[in-house]
Structure formats: C-alpha cells, structure tokens
mmCIF file with all atom_site columns, N, CA and C and ligand atoms in Angstrom:
data_model
loop_
_atom_site.group_PDB
_atom_site.id
_atom_site.type_symbol
_atom_site.label_atom_id
_atom_site.label_alt_id
_atom_site.label_comp_id
_atom_site.label_asym_id
_atom_site.label_entity_id
_atom_site.label_seq_id
_atom_site.pdbx_PDB_ins_code
_atom_site.Cartn_x
_atom_site.Cartn_y
_atom_site.Cartn_z
_atom_site.occupancy
_atom_site.B_iso_or_equiv
_atom_site.pdbx_formal_charge
_atom_site.auth_seq_id
_atom_site.auth_comp_id
_atom_site.auth_asym_id
_atom_site.auth_atom_id
_atom_site.pdbx_PDB_model_num
ATOM   1   N  N   . MET A 1 1  ? 1.060   -1.264  -0.037 1.00 0.00 ? 28  MET A N   1
ATOM   2   C  CA  . MET A 1 1  ? -0.070  0.263   0.346  1.00 0.00 ? 28  MET A CA  1
ATOM   3   C  C   . MET A 1 1  ? 1.237   1.044   0.139  1.00 0.00 ? 28  MET A C   1
ATOM   4   N  N   . SER A 1 2  ? 0.308   2.677   -0.257 1.00 0.00 ? 29  SER A N   1
ATOM   5   C  CA  . SER A 1 2  ? 1.090   3.539   -0.062 1.00 0.00 ? 29  SER A CA  1
ATOM   6   C  C   . SER A 1 2  ? 0.258   4.971   0.333  1.00 0.00 ? 29  SER A C   1
ATOM   7   N  N   . TRP A 1 3  ? 0.175   5.742   0.501  1.00 0.00 ? 30  TRP A N   1
ATOM   8   C  CA  . TRP A 1 3  ? -0.578  7.019   1.331  1.00 0.00 ? 30  TRP A CA  1
ATOM   9   C  C   . TRP A 1 3  ? -1.577  7.269   -0.127 1.00 0.00 ? 30  TRP A C   1
ATOM   10  N  N   . GLN A 1 4  ? -2.441  7.762   0.522  1.00 0.00 ? 31  GLN A N   1
ATOM   11  C  CA  . GLN A 1 4  ? -3.549  8.326   -0.161 1.00 0.00 ? 31  GLN A CA  1
ATOM   12  C  C   . GLN A 1 4  ? -4.601  9.033   0.680  1.00 0.00 ? 31  GLN A C   1
ATOM   13  N  N   . GLN A 1 5  ? -5.610  9.844   -0.375 1.00 0.00 ? 32  GLN A N   1
ATOM   14  C  CA  . GLN A 1 5  ? -6.373  10.669  -0.078 1.00 0.00 ? 32  GLN A CA  1
ATOM   15  C  C   . GLN A 1 5  ? -7.661  10.342  0.612  1.00 0.00 ? 32  GLN A C   1
ATOM   16  N  N   . LYS A 1 6  ? -7.701  9.222   0.901  1.00 0.00 ? 33  LYS A N   1
ATOM   17  C  CA  . LYS A 1 6  ? -8.972  8.685   1.799  1.00 0.00 ? 33  LYS A CA  1
ATOM   18  C  C   . LYS A 1 6  ? -8.551  7.682   2.519  1.00 0.00 ? 33  LYS A C   1
ATOM   19  N  N   . PRO A 1 7  ? -9.257  7.261   3.343  1.00 0.00 ? 34  PRO A N   1
ATOM   20  C  CA  . PRO A 1 7  ? -8.832  6.380   4.964  1.00 0.00 ? 34  PRO A CA  1
ATOM   21  C  C   . PRO A 1 7  ? -8.473  4.678   4.254  1.00 0.00 ? 34  PRO A C   1
ATOM   22  N  N   . PHE A 1 8  ? -7.982  4.325   4.782  1.00 0.00 ? 35  PHE A N   1
ATOM   23  C  CA  . PHE A 1 8  ? -7.339  3.038   4.605  1.00 0.00 ? 35  PHE A CA  1
ATOM   24  C  C   . PHE A 1 8  ? -8.534  2.110   5.591  1.00 0.00 ? 35  PHE A C   1
ATOM   25  N  N   . SER A 1 9  ? -9.427  1.192   4.771  1.00 0.00 ? 36  SER A N   1
ATOM   26  C  CA  . SER A 1 9  ? -10.149 0.145   5.701  1.00 0.00 ? 36  SER A CA  1
ATOM   27  C  C   . SER A 1 9  ? -9.489  -0.968  5.747  1.00 0.00 ? 36  SER A C   1
ATOM   28  N  N   . ILE A 1 10 ? -9.147  -1.556  7.001  1.00 0.00 ? 37  ILE A N   1
ATOM   29  C  CA  . ILE A 1 10 ? -8.115  -2.539  7.624  1.00 0.00 ? 37  ILE A CA  1
ATOM   30  C  C   . ILE A 1 10 ? -9.084  -3.689  8.020  1.00 0.00 ? 37  ILE A C   1
ATOM   31  N  N   . ASP A 1 11 ? -9.346  -4.750  7.927  1.00 0.00 ? 38  ASP A N   1
ATOM   32  C  CA  . ASP A 1 11 ? -10.237 -5.560  8.588  1.00 0.00 ? 38  ASP A CA  1
ATOM   33  C  C   . ASP A 1 11 ? -8.801  -6.360  9.868  1.00 0.00 ? 38  ASP A C   1
ATOM   34  N  N   . VAL A 1 12 ? -9.537  -6.031  11.223 1.00 0.00 ? 39  VAL A N   1
ATOM   35  C  CA  . VAL A 1 12 ? -8.083  -6.587  12.083 1.00 0.00 ? 39  VAL A CA  1
ATOM   36  C  C   . VAL A 1 12 ? -8.930  -7.489  12.918 1.00 0.00 ? 39  VAL A C   1
ATOM   37  N  N   . LYS A 1 13 ? -8.208  -8.293  13.834 1.00 0.00 ? 40  LYS A N   1
ATOM   38  C  CA  . LYS A 1 13 ? -8.495  -9.831  14.192 1.00 0.00 ? 40  LYS A CA  1
ATOM   39  C  C   . LYS A 1 13 ? -8.224  -9.591  15.663 1.00 0.00 ? 40  LYS A C   1
ATOM   40  N  N   . ALA A 1 14 ? -9.204  -10.085 16.970 1.00 0.00 ? 41  ALA A N   1
ATOM   41  C  CA  . ALA A 1 14 ? -8.793  -9.903  18.012 1.00 0.00 ? 41  ALA A CA  1
ATOM   42  C  C   . ALA A 1 14 ? -7.482  -10.481 18.301 1.00 0.00 ? 41  ALA A C   1
ATOM   43  N  N   . GLY A 1 15 ? -6.780  -9.825  19.198 1.00 0.00 ? 42  GLY A N   1
ATOM   44  C  CA  . GLY A 1 15 ? -5.280  -10.199 19.473 1.00 0.00 ? 42  GLY A CA  1
ATOM   45  C  C   . GLY A 1 15 ? -4.151  -10.096 18.663 1.00 0.00 ? 42  GLY A C   1
ATOM   46  N  N   . GLU A 1 16 ? -4.736  -9.350  17.656 1.00 0.00 ? 43  GLU A N   1
ATOM   47  C  CA  . GLU A 1 16 ? -3.875  -8.849  16.738 1.00 0.00 ? 43  GLU A CA  1
ATOM   48  C  C   . GLU A 1 16 ? -3.236  -7.502  16.838 1.00 0.00 ? 43  GLU A C   1
ATOM   49  N  N   . THR A 1 17 ? -2.027  -7.194  16.806 1.00 0.00 ? 44  THR A N   1
ATOM   50  C  CA  . THR A 1 17 ? -1.418  -5.492  17.093 1.00 0.00 ? 44  THR A CA  1
ATOM   51  C  C   . THR A 1 17 ? -0.645  -5.168  15.787 1.00 0.00 ? 44  THR A C   1
ATOM   52  N  N   . LEU A 1 18 ? -1.065  -4.100  15.496 1.00 0.00 ? 45  LEU A N   1
ATOM   53  C  CA  . LEU A 1 18 ? -0.474  -3.336  14.291 1.00 0.00 ? 45  LEU A CA  1
ATOM   54  C  C   . LEU A 1 18 ? 0.413   -2.353  14.354 1.00 0.00 ? 45  LEU A C   1
ATOM   55  N  N   . TYR A 1 19 ? 1.682   -2.065  13.937 1.00 0.00 ? 46  TYR A N   1
ATOM   56  C  CA  . TYR A 1 19 ? 2.027   -1.162  13.978 1.00 0.00 ? 46  TYR A CA  1
ATOM   57  C  C   . TYR A 1 19 ? 2.158   0.050   12.606 1.00 0.00 ? 46  TYR A C   1
ATOM   58  N  N   . LEU A 1 20 ? 0.973   1.037   12.969 1.00 0.00 ? 47  LEU A N   1
ATOM   59  C  CA  . LEU A 1 20 ? 0.626   2.108   12.198 1.00 0.00 ? 47  LEU A CA  1
ATOM   60  C  C   . LEU A 1 20 ? 2.252   3.659   12.020 1.00 0.00 ? 47  LEU A C   1
ATOM   61  N  N   . CYS A 1 21 ? 2.226   3.651   10.641 1.00 0.00 ? 48  CYS A N   1
ATOM   62  C  CA  . CYS A 1 21 ? 3.499   4.608   10.647 1.00 0.00 ? 48  CYS A CA  1
ATOM   63  C  C   . CYS A 1 21 ? 2.666   6.145   11.599 1.00 0.00 ? 48  CYS A C   1
ATOM   64  N  N   . GLY A 1 22 ? 3.688   6.680   12.421 1.00 0.00 ? 49  GLY A N   1
ATOM   65  C  CA  . GLY A 1 22 ? 3.224   7.829   12.726 1.00 0.00 ? 49  GLY A CA  1
ATOM   66  C  C   . GLY A 1 22 ? 4.082   9.050   12.409 1.00 0.00 ? 49  GLY A C   1
ATOM   67  N  N   . CYS A 1 23 ? 5.078   8.825   11.272 1.00 0.00 ? 50  CYS A N   1
ATOM   68  C  CA  . CYS A 1 23 ? 6.024   9.847   11.139 1.00 0.00 ? 50  CYS A CA  1
ATOM   69  C  C   . CYS A 1 23 ? 5.575   10.193  9.652  1.00 0.00 ? 50  CYS A C   1
ATOM   70  N  N   . GLY A 1 24 ? 4.651   9.931   9.127  1.00 0.00 ? 51  GLY A N   1
ATOM   71  C  CA  . GLY A 1 24 ? 4.153   10.028  7.737  1.00 0.00 ? 51  GLY A CA  1
ATOM   72  C  C   . GLY A 1 24 ? 5.021   10.198  6.309  1.00 0.00 ? 51  GLY A C   1
ATOM   73  N  N   . GLN A 1 25 ? 6.086   9.073   6.955  1.00 0.00 ? 52  GLN A N   1
ATOM   74  C  CA  . GLN A 1 25 ? 7.514   9.037   5.689  1.00 0.00 ? 52  GLN A CA  1
ATOM   75  C  C   . GLN A 1 25 ? 7.336   7.259   5.571  1.00 0.00 ? 52  GLN A C   1
ATOM   76  N  N   . SER A 1 26 ? 6.478   6.584   5.570  1.00 0.00 ? 53  SER A N   1
ATOM   77  C  CA  . SER A 1 26 ? 6.803   4.981   5.716  1.00 0.00 ? 53  SER A CA  1
ATOM   78  C  C   . SER A 1 26 ? 6.734   5.087   3.925  1.00 0.00 ? 53  SER A C   1
ATOM   79  N  N   . LYS A 1 27 ? 7.246   3.901   3.302  1.00 0.00 ? 54  LYS A N   1
ATOM   80  C  CA  . LYS A 1 27 ? 6.963   3.667   1.755  1.00 0.00 ? 54  LYS A CA  1
ATOM   81  C  C   . LYS A 1 27 ? 6.041   2.618   1.738  1.00 0.00 ? 54  LYS A C   1
ATOM   82  N  N   . ASN A 1 28 ? 5.352   2.370   2.874  1.00 0.00 ? 55  ASN A N   1
ATOM   83  C  CA  . ASN A 1 28 ? 4.364   1.063   3.348  1.00 0.00 ? 55  ASN A CA  1
ATOM   84  C  C   . ASN A 1 28 ? 3.042   1.272   3.546  1.00 0.00 ? 55  ASN A C   1
ATOM   85  N  N   . GLY A 1 29 ? 2.907   2.741   3.526  1.00 0.00 ? 56  GLY A N   1
ATOM   86  C  CA  . GLY A 1 29 ? 2.118   3.079   4.434  1.00 0.00 ? 56  GLY A CA  1
ATOM   87  C  C   . GLY A 1 29 ? 0.363   2.291   4.077  1.00 0.00 ? 56  GLY A C   1
ATOM   88  N  N   . PRO A 1 30 ? -0.366  2.461   5.294  1.00 0.00 ? 57  PRO A N   1
ATOM   89  C  CA  . PRO A 1 30 ? -0.326  2.988   6.752  1.00 0.00 ? 57  PRO A CA  1
ATOM   90  C  C   . PRO A 1 30 ? 0.230   2.270   7.682  1.00 0.00 ? 57  PRO A C   1
ATOM   91  N  N   . TYR A 1 31 ? 1.567   1.292   6.966  1.00 0.00 ? 58  TYR A N   1
ATOM   92  C  CA  . TYR A 1 31 ? 2.138   0.486   8.201  1.00 0.00 ? 58  TYR A CA  1
ATOM   93  C  C   . TYR A 1 31 ? 3.460   1.090   8.507  1.00 0.00 ? 58  TYR A C   1
ATOM   94  N  N   . CYS A 1 32 ? 4.191   1.319   9.442  1.00 0.00 ? 59  CYS A N   1
ATOM   95  C  CA  . CYS A 1 32 ? 5.362   1.639   9.978  1.00 0.00 ? 59  CYS A CA  1
ATOM   96  C  C   . CYS A 1 32 ? 6.421   0.457   9.010  1.00 0.00 ? 59  CYS A C   1
ATOM   97  N  N   . ASP A 1 33 ? 7.558   1.283   8.486  1.00 0.00 ? 60  ASP A N   1
ATOM   98  C  CA  . ASP A 1 33 ? 8.021   0.357   7.828  1.00 0.00 ? 60  ASP A CA  1
ATOM   99  C  C   . ASP A 1 33 ? 9.980   0.348   7.980  1.00 0.00 ? 60  ASP A C   1
ATOM   100 N  N   . GLY A 1 34 ? 9.897   1.458   9.241  1.00 0.00 ? 61  GLY A N   1
ATOM   101 C  CA  . GLY A 1 34 ? 10.993  1.282   10.029 1.00 0.00 ? 61  GLY A CA  1
ATOM   102 C  C   . GLY A 1 34 ? 11.740  2.928   9.495  1.00 0.00 ? 61  GLY A C   1
ATOM   103 N  N   . THR A 1 35 ? 11.052  3.673   8.880  1.00 0.00 ? 62  THR A N   1
ATOM   104 C  CA  . THR A 1 35 ? 11.425  4.734   8.381  1.00 0.00 ? 62  THR A CA  1
ATOM   105 C  C   . THR A 1 35 ? 12.248  6.082   9.522  1.00 0.00 ? 62  THR A C   1
ATOM   106 N  N   . HIS A 1 36 ? 11.150  5.872   9.935  1.00 0.00 ? 63  HIS A N   1
ATOM   107 C  CA  . HIS A 1 36 ? 10.920  6.551   11.209 1.00 0.00 ? 63  HIS A CA  1
ATOM   108 C  C   . HIS A 1 36 ? 12.558  6.791   12.088 1.00 0.00 ? 63  HIS A C   1
ATOM   109 N  N   . LYS A 1 37 ? 13.279  5.888   11.736 1.00 0.00 ? 64  LYS A N   1
ATOM   110 C  CA  . LYS A 1 37 ? 14.406  5.809   12.766 1.00 0.00 ? 64  LYS A CA  1
ATOM   111 C  C   . LYS A 1 37 ? 15.642  6.550   12.023 1.00 0.00 ? 64  LYS A C   1
ATOM   112 N  N   . THR A 1 38 ? 14.816  7.465   10.816 1.00 0.00 ? 65  THR A N   1
ATOM   113 C  CA  . THR A 1 38 ? 16.098  8.319   9.959  1.00 0.00 ? 65  THR A CA  1
ATOM   114 C  C   . THR A 1 38 ? 15.571  9.737   10.342 1.00 0.00 ? 65  THR A C   1
ATOM   115 N  N   . VAL A 1 39 ? 13.953  9.296   9.953  1.00 0.00 ? 66  VAL A N   1
ATOM   116 C  CA  . VAL A 1 39 ? 13.553  10.770  9.854  1.00 0.00 ? 66  VAL A CA  1
ATOM   117 C  C   . VAL A 1 39 ? 12.913  11.793  11.269 1.00 0.00 ? 66  VAL A C   1
ATOM   118 N  N   . GLY A 1 40 ? 12.811  10.557  12.286 1.00 0.00 ? 67  GLY A N   1
ATOM   119 C  CA  . GLY A 1 40 ? 12.253  10.990  13.750 1.00 0.00 ? 67  GLY A CA  1
ATOM   120 C  C   . GLY A 1 40 ? 10.412  10.510  13.698 1.00 0.00 ? 67  GLY A C   1
ATOM   121 N  N   . GLY A 1 41 ? 10.297  10.540  14.772 1.00 0.00 ? 68  GLY A N   1
ATOM   122 C  CA  . GLY A 1 41 ? 8.993   10.198  15.288 1.00 0.00 ? 68  GLY A CA  1
ATOM   123 C  C   . GLY A 1 41 ? 8.939   8.621   15.522 1.00 0.00 ? 68  GLY A C   1
ATOM   124 N  N   . LYS A 1 42 ? 7.958   7.843   15.338 1.00 0.00 ? 69  LYS A N   1
ATOM   125 C  CA  . LYS A 1 42 ? 7.810   6.548   16.469 1.00 0.00 ? 69  LYS A CA  1
ATOM   126 C  C   . LYS A 1 42 ? 5.989   5.764   15.715 1.00 0.00 ? 69  LYS A C   1
ATOM   127 N  N   . PRO A 1 43 ? 5.941   5.004   15.383 1.00 0.00 ? 70  PRO A N   1
ATOM   128 C  CA  . PRO A 1 43 ? 4.871   4.065   14.687 1.00 0.00 ? 70  PRO A CA  1
ATOM   129 C  C   . PRO A 1 43 ? 3.518   4.156   16.675 1.00 0.00 ? 70  PRO A C   1
ATOM   130 N  N   . PHE A 1 44 ? 2.625   4.275   15.773 1.00 0.00 ? 71  PHE A N   1
ATOM   131 C  CA  . PHE A 1 44 ? 1.505   3.593   16.589 1.00 0.00 ? 71  PHE A CA  1
ATOM   132 C  C   . PHE A 1 44 ? 1.066   2.154   16.872 1.00 0.00 ? 71  PHE A C   1
ATOM   133 N  N   . ALA A 1 45 ? 1.618   1.347   17.983 1.00 0.00 ? 72  ALA A N   1
ATOM   134 C  CA  . ALA A 1 45 ? 1.114   0.454   18.506 1.00 0.00 ? 72  ALA A CA  1
ATOM   135 C  C   . ALA A 1 45 ? -0.029  0.158   18.757 1.00 0.00 ? 72  ALA A C   1
ATOM   136 N  N   . GLU A 1 46 ? -1.257  -0.703  17.909 1.00 0.00 ? 73  GLU A N   1
ATOM   137 C  CA  . GLU A 1 46 ? -2.550  -0.560  18.128 1.00 0.00 ? 73  GLU A CA  1
ATOM   138 C  C   . GLU A 1 46 ? -2.932  -1.919  18.446 1.00 0.00 ? 73  GLU A C   1
ATOM   139 N  N   . SER A 1 47 ? -3.446  -2.587  19.503 1.00 0.00 ? 74  SER A N   1
ATOM   140 C  CA  . SER A 1 47 ? -4.027  -3.659  19.459 1.00 0.00 ? 74  SER A CA  1
ATOM   141 C  C   . SER A 1 47 ? -5.344  -3.730  19.884 1.00 0.00 ? 74  SER A C   1
ATOM   142 N  N   . PHE A 1 48 ? -5.787  -5.192  19.441 1.00 0.00 ? 75  PHE A N   1
ATOM   143 C  CA  . PHE A 1 48 ? -7.365  -5.084  19.263 1.00 0.00 ? 75  PHE A CA  1
ATOM   144 C  C   . PHE A 1 48 ? -7.772  -6.295  20.267 1.00 0.00 ? 75  PHE A C   1
ATOM   145 N  N   . THR A 1 49 ? -9.051  -5.929  20.616 1.00 0.00 ? 76  THR A N   1
ATOM   146 C  CA  . THR A 1 49 ? -9.689  -7.697  21.376 1.00 0.00 ? 76  THR A CA  1
ATOM   147 C  C   . THR A 1 49 ? -10.797 -8.063  20.925 1.00 0.00 ? 76  THR A C   1
ATOM   148 N  N   . GLU A 1 50 ? -11.117 -7.096  19.571 1.00 0.00 ? 77  GLU A N   1
ATOM   149 C  CA  . GLU A 1 50 ? -12.323 -8.109  18.986 1.00 0.00 ? 77  GLU A CA  1
ATOM   150 C  C   . GLU A 1 50 ? -12.202 -7.639  17.474 1.00 0.00 ? 77  GLU A C   1
ATOM   151 N  N   . ASP A 1 51 ? -12.498 -8.575  16.576 1.00 0.00 ? 78  ASP A N   1
ATOM   152 C  CA  . ASP A 1 51 ? -12.686 -8.536  15.503 1.00 0.00 ? 78  ASP A CA  1
ATOM   153 C  C   . ASP A 1 51 ? -13.421 -7.423  14.666 1.00 0.00 ? 78  ASP A C   1
ATOM   154 N  N   . LYS A 1 52 ? -12.866 -6.288  14.046 1.00 0.00 ? 79  LYS A N   1
ATOM   155 C  CA  . LYS A 1 52 ? -13.831 -5.185  13.506 1.00 0.00 ? 79  LYS A CA  1
ATOM   156 C  C   . LYS A 1 52 ? -12.987 -4.964  12.100 1.00 0.00 ? 79  LYS A C   1
ATOM   157 N  N   . LYS A 1 53 ? -13.472 -4.124  11.807 1.00 0.00 ? 80  LYS A N   1
ATOM   158 C  CA  . LYS A 1 53 ? -12.868 -3.222  10.673 1.00 0.00 ? 80  LYS A CA  1
ATOM   159 C  C   . LYS A 1 53 ? -12.550 -1.923  11.154 1.00 0.00 ? 80  LYS A C   1
ATOM   160 N  N   . ILE A 1 54 ? -11.185 -1.392  11.004 1.00 0.00 ? 81  ILE A N   1
ATOM   161 C  CA  . ILE A 1 54 ? -10.850 -0.069  11.021 1.00 0.00 ? 81  ILE A CA  1
ATOM   162 C  C   . ILE A 1 54 ? -10.692 1.063   9.831  1.00 0.00 ? 81  ILE A C   1
ATOM   163 N  N   . HIS A 1 55 ? -10.648 2.297   10.304 1.00 0.00 ? 82  HIS A N   1
ATOM   164 C  CA  . HIS A 1 55 ? -10.544 3.522   9.388  1.00 0.00 ? 82  HIS A CA  1
ATOM   165 C  C   . HIS A 1 55 ? -9.300  4.356   9.706  1.00 0.00 ? 82  HIS A C   1
ATOM   166 N  N   . VAL A 1 56 ? -8.097  3.952   9.187  1.00 0.00 ? 83  VAL A N   1
ATOM   167 C  CA  . VAL A 1 56 ? -6.769  4.259   9.451  1.00 0.00 ? 83  VAL A CA  1
ATOM   168 C  C   . VAL A 1 56 ? -6.895  5.746   8.227  1.00 0.00 ? 83  VAL A C   1
ATOM   169 N  N   . CYS A 1 57 ? -5.978  6.950   8.822  1.00 0.00 ? 84  CYS A N   1
ATOM   170 C  CA  . CYS A 1 57 ? -6.026  8.140   8.265  1.00 0.00 ? 84  CYS A CA  1
ATOM   171 C  C   . CYS A 1 57 ? -4.919  8.243   7.122  1.00 0.00 ? 84  CYS A C   1
ATOM   172 N  N   . GLY A 1 58 ? -5.160  8.071   5.796  1.00 0.00 ? 85  GLY A N   1
ATOM   173 C  CA  . GLY A 1 58 ? -4.182  7.946   4.619  1.00 0.00 ? 85  GLY A CA  1
ATOM   174 C  C   . GLY A 1 58 ? -3.528  9.044   4.045  1.00 0.00 ? 85  GLY A C   1
ATOM   175 N  N   . CYS A 1 59 ? -4.145  10.631  4.635  1.00 0.00 ? 86  CYS A N   1
ATOM   176 C  CA  . CYS A 1 59 ? -4.172  11.806  4.071  1.00 0.00 ? 86  CYS A CA  1
ATOM   177 C  C   . CYS A 1 59 ? -3.194  12.534  4.991  1.00 0.00 ? 86  CYS A C   1
ATOM   178 N  N   . GLY A 1 60 ? -2.792  12.207  6.093  1.00 0.00 ? 87  GLY A N   1
ATOM   179 C  CA  . GLY A 1 60 ? -1.779  12.523  6.896  1.00 0.00 ? 87  GLY A CA  1
ATOM   180 C  C   . GLY A 1 60 ? -2.361  13.803  8.008  1.00 0.00 ? 87  GLY A C   1
ATOM   181 N  N   . LYS A 1 61 ? -3.803  14.130  7.523  1.00 0.00 ? 88  LYS A N   1
ATOM   182 C  CA  . LYS A 1 61 ? -4.449  15.914  8.206  1.00 0.00 ? 88  LYS A CA  1
ATOM   183 C  C   . LYS A 1 61 ? -5.202  15.110  8.985  1.00 0.00 ? 88  LYS A C   1
ATOM   184 N  N   . SER A 1 62 ? -5.633  13.862  9.722  1.00 0.00 ? 89  SER A N   1
ATOM   185 C  CA  . SER A 1 62 ? -6.354  13.152  10.758 1.00 0.00 ? 89  SER A CA  1
ATOM   186 C  C   . SER A 1 62 ? -5.597  14.482  12.274 1.00 0.00 ? 89  SER A C   1
ATOM   187 N  N   . GLY A 1 63 ? -6.801  14.661  12.847 1.00 0.00 ? 90  GLY A N   1
ATOM   188 C  CA  . GLY A 1 63 ? -6.437  15.017  14.368 1.00 0.00 ? 90  GLY A CA  1
ATOM   189 C  C   . GLY A 1 63 ? -6.499  14.080  15.384 1.00 0.00 ? 90  GLY A C   1
ATOM   190 N  N   . GLY A 1 64 ? -6.922  12.930  14.869 1.00 0.00 ? 91  GLY A N   1
ATOM   191 C  CA  . GLY A 1 64 ? -6.929  11.691  15.628 1.00 0.00 ? 91  GLY A CA  1
ATOM   192 C  C   . GLY A 1 64 ? -6.571  10.533  15.427 1.00 0.00 ? 91  GLY A C   1
ATOM   193 N  N   . LYS A 1 65 ? -5.149  10.762  14.896 1.00 0.00 ? 92  LYS A N   1
ATOM   194 C  CA  . LYS A 1 65 ? -4.176  9.650   14.336 1.00 0.00 ? 92  LYS A CA  1
ATOM   195 C  C   . LYS A 1 65 ? -3.719  8.363   15.369 1.00 0.00 ? 92  LYS A C   1
ATOM   196 N  N   . PRO A 1 66 ? -3.887  7.425   14.448 1.00 0.00 ? 93  PRO A N   1
ATOM   197 C  CA  . PRO A 1 66 ? -3.667  6.967   13.702 1.00 0.00 ? 93  PRO A CA  1
ATOM   198 C  C   . PRO A 1 66 ? -4.968  6.789   12.705 1.00 0.00 ? 93  PRO A C   1
ATOM   199 N  N   . TYR A 1 67 ? -6.156  7.197   13.069 1.00 0.00 ? 94  TYR A N   1
ATOM   200 C  CA  . TYR A 1 67 ? -7.534  6.630   12.767 1.00 0.00 ? 94  TYR A CA  1
ATOM   201 C  C   . TYR A 1 67 ? -7.718  8.313   12.005 1.00 0.00 ? 94  TYR A C   1
ATOM   202 N  N   . CYS A 1 68 ? -8.974  7.789   11.047 1.00 0.00 ? 95  CYS A N   1
ATOM   203 C  CA  . CYS A 1 68 ? -9.409  8.917   10.214 1.00 0.00 ? 95  CYS A CA  1
ATOM   204 C  C   . CYS A 1 68 ? -10.972 9.711   10.812 1.00 0.00 ? 95  CYS A C   1
ATOM   205 N  N   . ASP A 1 69 ? -10.561 10.784  10.896 1.00 0.00 ? 96  ASP A N   1
ATOM   206 C  CA  . ASP A 1 69 ? -11.542 11.832  11.295 1.00 0.00 ? 96  ASP A CA  1
ATOM   207 C  C   . ASP A 1 69 ? -12.243 12.501  10.610 1.00 0.00 ? 96  ASP A C   1
ATOM   208 N  N   . GLY A 1 70 ? -12.467 12.057  9.130  1.00 0.00 ? 97  GLY A N   1
ATOM   209 C  CA  . GLY A 1 70 ? -12.782 13.165  7.947  1.00 0.00 ? 97  GLY A CA  1
ATOM   210 C  C   . GLY A 1 70 ? -12.024 14.176  7.284  1.00 0.00 ? 97  GLY A C   1
ATOM   211 N  N   . SER A 1 71 ? -10.982 14.475  8.052  1.00 0.00 ? 98  SER A N   1
ATOM   212 C  CA  . SER A 1 71 ? -10.516 15.572  7.429  1.00 0.00 ? 98  SER A CA  1
ATOM   213 C  C   . SER A 1 71 ? -9.999  15.557  5.686  1.00 0.00 ? 98  SER A C   1
ATOM   214 N  N   . HIS A 1 72 ? -9.585  14.098  5.316  1.00 0.00 ? 99  HIS A N   1
ATOM   215 C  CA  . HIS A 1 72 ? -9.728  14.189  3.821  1.00 0.00 ? 99  HIS A CA  1
ATOM   216 C  C   . HIS A 1 72 ? -10.430 15.017  2.949  1.00 0.00 ? 99  HIS A C   1
ATOM   217 N  N   . LYS A 1 73 ? -11.709 14.947  3.781  1.00 0.00 ? 100 LYS A N   1
ATOM   218 C  CA  . LYS A 1 73 ? -12.703 15.848  2.741  1.00 0.00 ? 100 LYS A CA  1
ATOM   219 C  C   . LYS A 1 73 ? -12.740 17.564  3.198  1.00 0.00 ? 100 LYS A C   1
ATOM   220 N  N   . ALA A 1 74 ? -12.131 17.632  3.788  1.00 0.00 ? 101 ALA A N   1
ATOM   221 C  CA  . ALA A 1 74 ? -11.801 19.272  3.839  1.00 0.00 ? 101 ALA A CA  1
ATOM   222 C  C   . ALA A 1 74 ? -10.897 19.754  2.884  1.00 0.00 ? 101 ALA A C   1
HETATM 223 S  S1  . FES B 2 .  ? 8.067   4.356   9.092  1.00 0.00 ? 3   FES B S1  1
HETATM 224 FE FE1 . FES B 2 .  ? 6.636   5.938   10.135 1.00 0.00 ? 3   FES B FE1 1
HETATM 225 S  S2  . FES B 2 .  ? 6.188   5.262   12.453 1.00 0.00 ? 3   FES B S2  1
HETATM 226 FE FE2 . FES B 2 .  ? 7.649   4.110   11.555 1.00 0.00 ? 3   FES B FE2 1
#
C-alpha cells in the first residue's frame, strides 16, 4: 500500500497488534516500515480485542491519528 487521500479500511482480528506509521514517511503506508528511525517519530502500536474494521488515516491530516477523522474531505 501507499499513502492516499482517503482512509485505509483494514479488517483486524482479536489479539492482533498493528504498527501504524506515525511519521508519515513510510513507503508502505499506513504501516510502519522503519523509516522513522532516520526521520524521527515513532509508530502507533494498536492492539485489538475484537474482530472489526478500522479506518486509518491515509491523507496525513487527521486530528485523531492513526484513525481517520474525516479531515480528508476538507
Ligand atoms: S515508518 Fe513512520 S513511524 Fe515507522
């Protein structure tokens, strides 16, 4: 995947942990690829207790990262 101007919809499983990019520079957005080690920042470690669909920010403008807050529509 790569960054996009809409959210990423991801199906997660109970017990799963995702490392989502917090620096905005990953080449595999929205997932951390380790690029933060050279540019600064750190990933969001998100753990889930139930199977569900999440909507992760793809545009970089969300005020509630790592999740979409609708800012891409502005
Ligand atoms: S690559 Fe962005 S937080 Fe790890």
